[in-house]
XYZ file of C-alpha atoms in Angstrom:
376
model
C 26.955 -35.850 -60.413
C 30.116 -37.667 -61.486
C 29.157 -41.102 -62.838
C 31.788 -43.820 -63.297
C 31.752 -47.163 -65.077
C 34.708 -49.531 -64.571
C 35.545 -52.515 -66.748
C 34.018 -55.755 -65.471
C 36.666 -58.127 -64.125
C 34.622 -61.182 -63.173
C 35.714 -64.218 -65.191
C 34.139 -64.242 -68.677
C 32.076 -61.143 -67.955
C 31.964 -58.942 -71.060
C 28.891 -56.827 -70.383
C 29.234 -53.137 -69.590
C 27.316 -51.025 -67.091
C 26.820 -48.103 -69.455
C 26.360 -48.219 -73.219
C 27.232 -45.170 -75.344
C 23.506 -44.477 -75.769
C 23.092 -44.401 -71.979
C 26.112 -42.125 -71.610
C 24.485 -39.607 -73.936
C 21.448 -39.508 -71.664
C 23.547 -38.917 -68.544
C 25.493 -36.164 -70.300
C 22.213 -34.600 -71.467
C 21.252 -34.451 -67.776
C 24.465 -32.473 -67.126
C 26.339 -35.327 -65.451
C 30.035 -36.030 -66.033
C 30.680 -39.619 -67.106
C 33.992 -41.491 -66.943
C 34.686 -45.054 -68.131
C 37.710 -47.234 -67.651
C 39.517 -47.765 -70.924
C 38.251 -50.872 -72.699
C 35.153 -51.146 -70.504
C 32.851 -51.614 -73.481
C 35.043 -53.633 -75.832
C 33.547 -56.980 -74.851
C 30.121 -55.704 -75.814
C 31.367 -54.167 -79.061
C 31.756 -50.536 -77.908
C 35.083 -48.740 -78.331
C 36.550 -45.943 -76.244
C 35.967 -43.687 -79.255
C 32.243 -44.517 -79.129
C 32.132 -43.321 -75.533
C 34.143 -40.179 -76.204
C 31.732 -39.342 -79.021
C 28.839 -39.797 -76.575
C 30.447 -37.306 -74.191
C 32.337 -39.494 -71.738
C 35.903 -39.231 -70.506
C 38.195 -42.289 -70.579
C 40.275 -43.177 -67.507
C 43.335 -45.462 -67.503
C 42.220 -47.807 -64.719
C 39.461 -48.695 -62.276
C 41.113 -46.888 -59.375
C 40.874 -43.612 -61.282
C 37.233 -44.269 -62.138
C 36.267 -44.969 -58.526
C 38.308 -42.070 -57.138
C 36.750 -39.572 -59.537
C 33.108 -40.665 -59.270
C 30.153 -40.162 -56.956
C 28.128 -43.018 -58.431
C 29.530 -46.285 -59.780
C 27.446 -48.138 -62.376
C 28.401 -51.759 -62.990
C 26.871 -55.040 -64.103
C 28.148 -57.709 -61.710
C 28.835 -57.711 -58.002
C 32.070 -56.243 -56.694
C 35.094 -58.491 -56.966
C 37.673 -58.637 -54.137
C 40.108 -56.461 -56.091
C 37.470 -53.712 -56.112
C 36.531 -53.784 -52.433
C 39.106 -51.217 -51.336
C 38.089 -48.775 -54.086
C 34.694 -47.997 -52.527
C 34.172 -45.329 -49.883
C 31.341 -43.790 -47.883
C 30.659 -41.136 -50.530
C 29.871 -43.651 -53.261
C 26.510 -44.812 -54.554
C 26.992 -48.273 -56.085
C 24.387 -49.329 -58.664
C 24.765 -52.902 -59.916
C 23.707 -56.518 -59.387
C 24.797 -57.548 -55.889
C 23.251 -60.944 -54.943
C 24.340 -60.524 -51.338
C 22.349 -63.327 -49.675
C 24.890 -66.074 -50.513
C 27.908 -63.714 -50.418
C 28.936 -62.667 -46.884
C 32.409 -61.603 -48.055
C 31.080 -58.956 -50.418
C 28.467 -57.896 -47.870
C 31.148 -57.279 -45.230
C 33.168 -55.229 -47.733
C 30.170 -53.054 -48.610
C 29.347 -52.535 -44.951
C 32.942 -51.589 -44.195
C 33.043 -49.065 -47.052
C 30.072 -47.077 -45.741
C 28.676 -46.726 -49.271
C 25.064 -46.784 -50.450
C 24.639 -49.986 -52.489
C 21.568 -50.297 -54.706
C 20.994 -53.750 -56.188
C 19.362 -54.137 -59.578
C 17.804 -57.433 -58.534
C 15.692 -55.995 -55.691
C 14.340 -52.830 -57.334
C 10.591 -53.346 -57.757
C 7.747 -51.917 -59.812
C 4.161 -51.099 -58.940
C 3.028 -54.540 -60.102
C 5.406 -56.325 -57.746
C 7.815 -57.230 -60.554
C 11.600 -56.882 -60.700
C 12.151 -54.606 -63.717
C 15.956 -54.564 -63.610
C 16.246 -58.309 -63.200
C 13.677 -59.109 -65.901
C 15.802 -58.419 -69.024
C 18.650 -60.610 -67.815
C 16.154 -63.256 -66.724
C 14.783 -63.254 -70.262
C 18.274 -63.723 -71.668
C 19.237 -66.368 -69.091
C 16.073 -68.372 -69.665
C 16.750 -68.544 -73.382
C 20.471 -69.259 -73.057
C 19.702 -72.038 -70.565
C 17.928 -73.932 -73.318
C 20.763 -73.507 -75.830
C 23.234 -74.633 -73.178
C 21.098 -77.645 -72.277
C 20.773 -78.741 -75.893
C 24.543 -78.565 -76.360
C 25.307 -80.290 -73.057
C 23.115 -83.263 -74.024
C 25.508 -84.010 -76.902
C 27.602 -87.114 -76.297
C 30.965 -85.405 -76.767
C 29.910 -82.908 -74.102
C 29.271 -85.731 -71.667
C 25.516 -85.877 -72.148
C 23.239 -88.754 -72.951
C 23.573 -88.247 -76.712
C 19.979 -87.137 -77.152
C 19.016 -84.708 -79.928
C 17.061 -81.961 -78.201
C 14.368 -81.695 -80.862
C 14.250 -85.384 -81.816
C 13.448 -86.584 -85.354
C 10.370 -88.265 -86.847
C 9.896 -91.516 -84.987
C 12.228 -90.583 -82.129
C 10.998 -88.602 -79.128
C 12.588 -85.214 -78.337
C 14.094 -84.249 -75.008
C 11.764 -83.750 -72.062
C 12.514 -80.478 -70.280
C 11.379 -79.832 -66.713
C 11.322 -76.147 -65.718
C 11.109 -75.413 -62.007
C 9.387 -72.041 -61.706
C 7.194 -70.176 -64.164
C 8.500 -66.639 -63.676
C 10.393 -64.626 -66.276
C 13.254 -67.147 -66.517
C 10.908 -70.115 -66.553
C 8.535 -68.727 -69.161
C 11.377 -67.764 -71.487
C 13.027 -71.160 -71.045
C 9.737 -72.945 -71.675
C 8.966 -70.958 -74.822
C 12.472 -71.460 -76.199
C 12.495 -75.198 -75.450
C 9.039 -75.570 -76.973
C 10.147 -73.657 -80.054
C 13.113 -76.002 -80.490
C 10.819 -79.002 -80.401
C 11.259 -80.325 -76.870
C 8.497 -81.655 -74.655
C 8.177 -79.135 -71.823
C 6.760 -79.305 -68.303
C 6.644 -76.261 -66.002
C 6.130 -76.587 -62.254
C 4.643 -73.443 -60.734
C 2.643 -72.518 -57.635
C 0.711 -69.555 -58.989
C -2.445 -70.776 -60.694
C -2.942 -67.455 -62.556
C 0.625 -67.751 -63.822
C -0.032 -71.307 -65.030
C -3.060 -70.048 -66.907
C -0.895 -67.356 -68.486
C 1.753 -69.899 -69.540
C -0.947 -72.107 -71.019
C -2.360 -69.176 -72.980
C 1.010 -67.858 -74.184
C 2.152 -71.297 -75.367
C -1.161 -72.343 -76.853
C -1.381 -75.274 -74.471
C 1.791 -76.844 -75.855
C 3.563 -76.604 -72.487
C 2.376 -78.868 -69.674
C 1.849 -77.001 -66.395
C 1.704 -78.679 -63.006
C 1.308 -77.323 -59.508
C 4.740 -77.393 -57.892
C 4.940 -79.780 -54.946
C 7.385 -82.302 -53.525
C 5.306 -85.059 -55.119
C 5.312 -83.390 -58.537
C 9.088 -82.874 -58.463
C 9.739 -86.475 -57.461
C 7.381 -87.692 -60.166
C 8.886 -85.538 -62.935
C 12.618 -85.886 -62.214
C 12.937 -89.483 -63.522
C 11.224 -88.483 -66.791
C 13.357 -85.404 -67.467
C 16.347 -85.178 -69.770
C 16.893 -81.545 -68.749
C 15.910 -79.752 -65.538
C 16.101 -75.946 -65.506
C 16.065 -74.321 -62.064
C 14.304 -70.984 -62.454
C 13.118 -70.043 -58.976
C 13.725 -66.723 -57.243
C 12.955 -65.157 -53.875
C 13.901 -61.464 -54.228
C 17.044 -60.675 -52.279
C 17.084 -64.048 -50.523
C 18.847 -67.341 -51.132
C 17.139 -69.589 -53.659
C 15.229 -72.494 -52.126
C 16.673 -75.983 -52.556
C 14.258 -77.903 -54.785
C 16.330 -80.951 -55.757
C 18.310 -82.855 -53.137
C 21.375 -84.944 -53.857
C 19.615 -88.206 -53.016
C 17.077 -87.422 -55.750
C 19.765 -87.472 -58.444
C 19.715 -91.264 -58.259
C 16.224 -91.220 -59.755
C 17.356 -89.235 -62.812
C 18.584 -90.549 -66.148
C 22.333 -90.981 -66.620
C 23.668 -88.105 -68.692
C 20.708 -85.850 -67.948
C 21.399 -82.165 -67.391
C 20.679 -79.747 -64.549
C 20.825 -76.035 -65.467
C 20.817 -73.817 -62.373
C 19.835 -70.300 -63.401
C 19.437 -69.399 -59.714
C 23.122 -69.983 -58.961
C 23.705 -66.238 -58.337
C 21.380 -66.563 -55.355
C 23.001 -69.752 -54.087
C 21.370 -72.236 -56.468
C 18.211 -74.343 -56.250
C 19.887 -77.769 -56.452
C 21.686 -79.072 -53.372
C 24.655 -80.111 -55.515
C 25.044 -76.761 -57.311
C 28.249 -74.754 -57.210
C 29.200 -71.786 -59.413
C 30.987 -72.493 -62.694
C 32.243 -70.327 -65.567
C 31.805 -70.206 -69.325
C 35.369 -71.574 -69.624
C 34.507 -74.642 -67.545
C 30.709 -74.674 -67.332
C 29.875 -78.221 -66.236
C 30.703 -80.912 -63.715
C 29.157 -84.281 -62.920
C 27.573 -85.514 -59.702
C 26.117 -89.025 -59.574
C 26.168 -89.249 -63.405
C 24.064 -86.087 -63.765
C 25.659 -83.116 -65.536
C 25.434 -79.767 -63.723
C 25.612 -76.453 -65.612
C 25.846 -73.610 -63.077
C 27.364 -70.594 -64.841
C 26.761 -67.528 -62.682
C 26.644 -65.005 -65.513
C 24.857 -66.754 -68.375
C 23.859 -63.446 -70.062
C 27.571 -62.582 -70.238
C 27.823 -64.960 -73.184
C 25.866 -62.454 -75.306
C 27.245 -59.175 -73.953
C 26.027 -56.923 -76.769
C 22.406 -57.998 -76.442
C 22.595 -58.181 -72.654
C 24.243 -54.768 -72.191
C 21.694 -53.021 -74.368
C 18.748 -54.800 -72.731
C 20.092 -54.079 -69.251
C 20.708 -50.393 -69.970
C 17.208 -50.003 -71.384
C 15.891 -51.083 -67.984
C 18.391 -49.431 -65.620
C 18.655 -46.019 -67.305
C 15.583 -44.319 -65.748
C 16.588 -45.451 -62.264
C 20.245 -44.559 -62.781
C 19.312 -41.100 -63.991
C 17.079 -40.616 -60.946
C 19.998 -41.477 -58.650
C 22.357 -39.207 -60.573
C 19.855 -36.328 -60.631
C 18.770 -36.512 -56.986
C 21.230 -38.707 -55.110
C 19.717 -40.533 -52.140
C 16.690 -38.222 -52.321
C 15.653 -40.384 -55.280
C 15.124 -43.219 -52.792
C 12.896 -41.052 -50.639
C 10.827 -40.134 -53.681
C 10.460 -43.647 -55.109
C 9.736 -46.586 -52.778
C 10.346 -49.057 -55.618
C 13.880 -47.755 -56.113
C 14.333 -47.640 -52.327
C 13.646 -51.382 -52.171
C 16.782 -51.779 -54.278
C 18.882 -50.365 -51.442
C 20.725 -53.258 -49.779
C 23.406 -51.437 -47.783
C 23.670 -47.888 -46.423
C 26.311 -46.366 -44.149
C 27.468 -49.667 -42.734
C 24.041 -51.236 -42.265
C 21.980 -53.771 -44.192
C 18.732 -52.239 -45.423
C 16.965 -55.168 -47.115
C 15.124 -57.689 -44.931
C 15.771 -60.727 -47.118
C 19.505 -60.018 -47.155
C 19.622 -59.513 -43.401
C 17.630 -62.657 -42.739
C 19.704 -64.759 -45.154
C 22.943 -63.670 -43.500
C 21.606 -63.684 -39.938
C 22.333 -59.974 -39.507
C 20.388 -56.977 -38.249
C 18.839 -54.672 -40.809
C 17.027 -51.354 -40.752
C 14.514 -49.554 -42.951
C 15.802 -45.982 -43.490
C 13.106 -45.017 -45.996
C 10.147 -46.808 -44.465
C 9.470 -49.138 -47.396
C 9.383 -52.400 -45.443
C 6.598 -51.564 -43.012
C 4.959 -54.923 -43.729
C 8.133 -56.833 -42.837
C 9.086 -57.432 -39.220
C 12.790 -56.807 -38.632
C 14.808 -59.584 -37.073
C 17.308 -58.820 -34.385
């Protein structure tokens, strides 16, 4: 198969869909790989590195798309890329379609097969291609929060870790999944007081064990959120419903109960955000203020560390990408976990959460959603 990797063009996105190490694996499987010139520079990989690994370098994205059967990216398609897709393409990338009807319509119109990293599953019910970026995002969220609390950044002027005799920041983490656990561990390690709200009791036990009881866990409820918000200096939104829009956990009227200069970090912004007042921001202009509460809603937090993120992402995506390159759509028939990553096929939505979020019909071409009743 001909595998293509264009340069990412989303604002401040420096990750790359294929590292040179991954290219070597594709070439070893007898696939032809082409990258747009400069695709890896943001992550520290030169065109020469890719040529050495066996890839060909193309002058622009149009050439990459036109000469490839499968397109491997990091972020969702941008409007300038919509017209480059066609019905013969397999697209393998993060999509986050639930809050993005414009991209969804473009994918449907193209007729392509679009496989989303964020909805591929594993036998334990996890999201193996989302996990590495969730780990990165959870950790970066804490660094970003600590910086945003600084007075010259508009924050309350609180030192995240405190000093002897002065209390540290209190961090409230909404959700104890991969993002939440990584955020909690990082915040704890930096000396903050940390509370995690979670609904899975086994997961709370795991957090308690992993952190040696140094992180407070509470069952997530409306009462618990309302009780914790006024105490928090930082709130990290770390909730996820695979393929669907993130639930709204903090309403605008609740901001009045929070401290002036406190910080909301919405890691779920790619899926629409879990705070009512969230809207996407960029690394160039990451924050805005609503009712004297600072909002940090950067949609590609892992893009700030593109070398680490690209390598971690490729470690996770490579086996699935090779399966698609080796077998095409037959790989979806052979692996129901990979098939659950399929969001769009031949002009139809194929993931129930995406269809339901957008109010559109969906179908199940590989029979992997037998336990989910389709909505018309």
